[in-house]
């Protein structure tokens, strides 16, 4: 997953992009970058591996003058975690410097890339996004707008994308609208970014969210709507609301906080834990869910786990070894709250089961009498092809194990997953949702890229 931002018509645009990226840090922690377009027509770029705070310092920002900027934070879902794949990508193009920042994942990139390579294209990254750059550069359309449109119409999958050509910024959302993108007003300028929390931080006011198929150009702080891209049946990613987006954001017209509370309420109705003494969340993404659970169940809400905020999101680190070690670094139980009690632990989701297994051991070691785990979303049984890092079925514990097997593996007294219907009710009636990772109902055609990802090795053995 990634966070993107584009700034147009704002003095010192790179500083605004930098602040915005801070608010989008949760969307990707592997690399960060900003391209700024100076009054001299020059594009300058600073990109690096690591957090926004690690990549940028005063000197880096001073080296990025101009009133237009594009920024990106990344974690890899396609392509490996190396500097070459860090975005924004910057290339020189017939109409000036071209910059691209992509959130989402394309599902026909490999096939397109193979064709482009056969025809002589040379790629410098292993990310799916570079395909778009080649398609734009090779398009015979006479204008940048036409070339970008042609490229976007040729790709399949998820993109919420910010591009710049010279000082013009283009923003687009694929026809199904998997990922969010929102426009904001900042003084005489305009900002386009993944989540409203980034607009809040830079002091911009929300203009509107881009809808599926929306395509706009930002010129010196003005928003010019362009003819929409081909619309498809809308399928907003429900996992943005369950886990990914920040609770202080509004995504797809819904308050993330409100939806998460509602998920917790639904969960308490579906899987109550009668007789439990306390309920607490696995912080932070499940905080609001535990609130909702406490609300409906009447069980006392406590802080039972303390999170070390100076560690990145465990799951985001792409190797398994790192993930396991990080559970302990990240959480510690509060003995006072837990000892001798029957506890309900609320988390948003179970992916590989590694975090929960470690947490349950810790909670038991802190003296819990009973541990009841409640999850604010259904079992994840398939990988996401549209930008969330759940690469293969094999790694998903619920793809190969029953709820009872998972309960035994985790060592909990009871385990309750929210059902699909309850989750969608909580997400609200305003949108149609992509819930493929839970239901197997993938909204795009099954491309070769998807077939390759779905092909799993023999079923994984029961986790030890
Ligand atoms: P796991 O230990 O693999 O079961 O991961 C579950 C934990 O990771 C939960 O606490 C979730 O909050 C979090 N999580 C779920 N999905 C993701 C994701 N796509 N990226 C990062 N973290 C996630």
GROMACS .gro file of N, CA and C and ligand atoms in nm, residues 1 26 75 77 239 242-244 282-286 313-317 320 323 327 330-331 346-359 375 377 380 384 387-390 395-397 410, ligand 1:
model
  170
    1UNK      N    1   0.085  -0.118   0.000
    1UNK     CA    2   0.000   0.000   0.000
    1UNK      C    3   0.088   0.123   0.000
   26UNK      N    4   0.152   0.590   0.780
   26UNK     CA    5   0.094   0.457   0.806
   26UNK      C    6   0.067   0.379   0.678
   75UNK      N    7   0.506   0.093   0.054
   75UNK     CA    8   0.551  -0.041   0.088
   75UNK      C    9   0.516  -0.130  -0.028
   77UNK      N   10   0.399  -0.395  -0.284
   77UNK     CA   11   0.307  -0.505  -0.309
   77UNK      C   12   0.342  -0.568  -0.443
  239UNK      N   13  -1.120  -0.301   0.320
  239UNK     CA   14  -1.009  -0.313   0.415
  239UNK      C   15  -0.947  -0.177   0.449
  242UNK      N   16  -1.149  -0.110   0.747
  242UNK     CA   17  -1.125  -0.206   0.856
  242UNK      C   18  -0.989  -0.180   0.920
  243UNK      N   19  -0.888  -0.162   0.838
  243UNK     CA   20  -0.753  -0.159   0.891
  243UNK      C   21  -0.668  -0.041   0.843
  244UNK      N   22  -0.675  -0.014   0.713
  244UNK     CA   23  -0.565   0.062   0.657
  244UNK      C   24  -0.566   0.211   0.686
  282UNK      N   25  -0.617  -0.448   2.047
  282UNK     CA   26  -0.478  -0.451   2.003
  282UNK      C   27  -0.459  -0.314   1.937
  283UNK      N   28  -0.384  -0.226   2.003
  283UNK     CA   29  -0.376  -0.090   1.950
  283UNK      C   30  -0.290  -0.086   1.822
  284UNK      N   31  -0.314   0.010   1.733
  284UNK     CA   32  -0.410   0.118   1.739
  284UNK      C   33  -0.533   0.094   1.651
  285UNK      N   34  -0.515   0.011   1.545
  285UNK     CA   35  -0.623   0.005   1.446
  285UNK      C   36  -0.752  -0.050   1.503
  286UNK      N   37  -0.746  -0.127   1.613
  286UNK     CA   38  -0.868  -0.185   1.668
  286UNK      C   39  -0.924  -0.104   1.786
  313UNK      N   40   0.478  -0.046   1.170
  313UNK     CA   41   0.374  -0.148   1.168
  313UNK      C   42   0.436  -0.282   1.136
  314UNK      N   43   0.411  -0.383   1.221
  314UNK     CA   44   0.481  -0.511   1.205
  314UNK      C   45   0.464  -0.567   1.065
  315UNK      N   46   0.342  -0.569   1.022
  315UNK     CA   47   0.308  -0.639   0.898
  315UNK      C   48   0.378  -0.580   0.777
  316UNK      N   49   0.407  -0.452   0.786
  316UNK     CA   50   0.460  -0.381   0.671
  316UNK      C   51   0.602  -0.427   0.635
  317UNK      N   52   0.673  -0.481   0.732
  317UNK     CA   53   0.807  -0.529   0.698
  317UNK      C   54   0.796  -0.657   0.617
  320UNK      N   55   0.938  -1.241   0.694
  320UNK     CA   56   0.872  -1.307   0.807
  320UNK      C   57   0.957  -1.295   0.935
  323UNK      N   58   0.905  -0.974   1.110
  323UNK     CA   59   0.772  -0.961   1.168
  323UNK      C   60   0.762  -1.026   1.305
  327UNK      N   61   0.683  -0.832   1.713
  327UNK     CA   62   0.562  -0.838   1.797
  327UNK      C   63   0.596  -0.797   1.940
  330UNK      N   64   0.691  -0.442   1.988
  330UNK     CA   65   0.581  -0.349   1.965
  330UNK      C   66   0.479  -0.343   2.079
  331UNK      N   67   0.451  -0.458   2.144
  331UNK     CA   68   0.345  -0.459   2.245
  331UNK      C   69   0.394  -0.512   2.379
  346UNK      N   70  -0.973  -0.745   2.126
  346UNK     CA   71  -1.032  -0.713   1.996
  346UNK      C   72  -0.921  -0.670   1.901
  347UNK      N   73  -0.913  -0.737   1.787
  347UNK     CA   74  -0.820  -0.694   1.682
  347UNK      C   75  -0.901  -0.677   1.553
  348UNK      N   76  -0.843  -0.604   1.458
  348UNK     CA   77  -0.919  -0.578   1.336
  348UNK      C   78  -0.920  -0.700   1.243
  349UNK      N   79  -0.809  -0.773   1.240
  349UNK     CA   80  -0.802  -0.884   1.144
  349UNK      C   81  -0.691  -0.980   1.182
  350UNK      N   82  -0.701  -1.098   1.123
  350UNK     CA   83  -0.596  -1.198   1.141
  350UNK      C   84  -0.544  -1.229   1.002
  351UNK      N   85  -0.415  -1.220   0.983
  351UNK     CA   86  -0.359  -1.243   0.851
  351UNK      C   87  -0.281  -1.374   0.854
  352UNK      N   88  -0.162  -1.367   0.906
  352UNK     CA   89  -0.082  -1.491   0.917
  352UNK      C   90  -0.100  -1.555   1.055
  353UNK      N   91  -0.149  -1.477   1.150
  353UNK     CA   92  -0.168  -1.528   1.286
  353UNK      C   93  -0.046  -1.508   1.374
  354UNK      N   94   0.063  -1.455   1.319
  354UNK     CA   95   0.185  -1.443   1.399
  354UNK      C   96   0.170  -1.341   1.512
  355UNK      N   97   0.110  -1.226   1.483
  355UNK     CA   98   0.095  -1.122   1.586
  355UNK      C   99   0.010  -1.176   1.700
  356UNK      N  100  -0.106  -1.231   1.664
  356UNK     CA  101  -0.200  -1.276   1.768
  356UNK      C  102  -0.141  -1.387   1.851
  357UNK      N  103  -0.071  -1.478   1.789
  357UNK     CA  104  -0.015  -1.589   1.867
  357UNK      C  105   0.082  -1.535   1.973
  358UNK      N  106   0.167  -1.446   1.932
  358UNK     CA  107   0.261  -1.384   2.026
  358UNK      C  108   0.188  -1.306   2.134
  359UNK      N  109   0.084  -1.234   2.094
  359UNK     CA  110   0.009  -1.153   2.190
  359UNK      C  111  -0.060  -1.240   2.293
  375UNK      N  112  -1.244  -1.063   1.628
  375UNK     CA  113  -1.185  -0.997   1.511
  375UNK      C  114  -1.292  -0.919   1.435
  377UNK      N  115  -1.332  -0.838   1.141
  377UNK     CA  116  -1.352  -0.867   0.999
  377UNK      C  117  -1.352  -1.019   0.982
  380UNK      N  118  -0.959  -1.396   0.646
  380UNK     CA  119  -0.897  -1.357   0.519
  380UNK      C  120  -0.853  -1.485   0.449
  384UNK      N  121  -0.484  -1.017  -0.171
  384UNK     CA  122  -0.535  -0.896  -0.238
  384UNK      C  123  -0.450  -0.873  -0.362
  387UNK      N  124  -0.343  -0.406  -0.403
  387UNK     CA  125  -0.257  -0.313  -0.332
  387UNK      C  126  -0.231  -0.340  -0.185
  388UNK      N  127  -0.304  -0.434  -0.124
  388UNK     CA  128  -0.274  -0.467   0.015
  388UNK      C  129  -0.177  -0.584   0.017
  389UNK      N  130  -0.084  -0.580   0.110
  389UNK     CA  131   0.022  -0.680   0.113
  389UNK      C  132  -0.024  -0.812   0.175
  390UNK      N  133  -0.094  -0.894   0.098
  390UNK     CA  134  -0.129  -1.030   0.141
  390UNK      C  135  -0.095  -1.121   0.024
  395UNK      N  136   0.017  -1.815   0.290
  395UNK     CA  137   0.056  -1.742   0.411
  395UNK      C  138  -0.064  -1.703   0.496
  396UNK      N  139  -0.183  -1.716   0.441
  396UNK     CA  140  -0.303  -1.672   0.512
  396UNK      C  141  -0.356  -1.787   0.596
  397UNK      N  142  -0.355  -1.770   0.725
  397UNK     CA  143  -0.390  -1.883   0.813
  397UNK      C  144  -0.532  -1.932   0.787
  410UNK      N  145  -0.384  -2.057   1.815
  410UNK     CA  146  -0.358  -1.932   1.888
  410UNK      C  147  -0.359  -1.953   2.039
  465LIG     P1  148  -0.089  -1.145   1.153
  465LIG     O1  149  -0.002  -1.146   1.271
  465LIG     O2  150  -0.015  -1.179   1.028
  465LIG     O3  151  -0.214  -1.224   1.168
  465LIG     O4  152  -0.132  -0.993   1.128
  465LIG     C1  153  -0.243  -0.940   1.194
  465LIG     C2  154  -0.212  -0.804   1.243
  465LIG     O5  155  -0.160  -0.723   1.137
  465LIG     C3  156  -0.337  -0.736   1.295
  465LIG     O6  157  -0.306  -0.684   1.422
  465LIG     C4  158  -0.368  -0.626   1.196
  465LIG     O7  159  -0.396  -0.506   1.265
  465LIG     C5  160  -0.245  -0.612   1.112
  465LIG     N1  161  -0.273  -0.615   0.968
  465LIG     C6  162  -0.373  -0.671   0.906
  465LIG     N2  163  -0.364  -0.655   0.773
  465LIG     C7  164  -0.253  -0.586   0.751
  465LIG     C8  165  -0.188  -0.536   0.634
  465LIG     N3  166  -0.234  -0.560   0.514
  465LIG     N4  167  -0.076  -0.465   0.651
  465LIG     C9  168  -0.026  -0.444   0.772
  465LIG     N5  169  -0.082  -0.490   0.885
  465LIG    C10  170  -0.193  -0.560   0.876
   0.00000   0.00000   0.00000
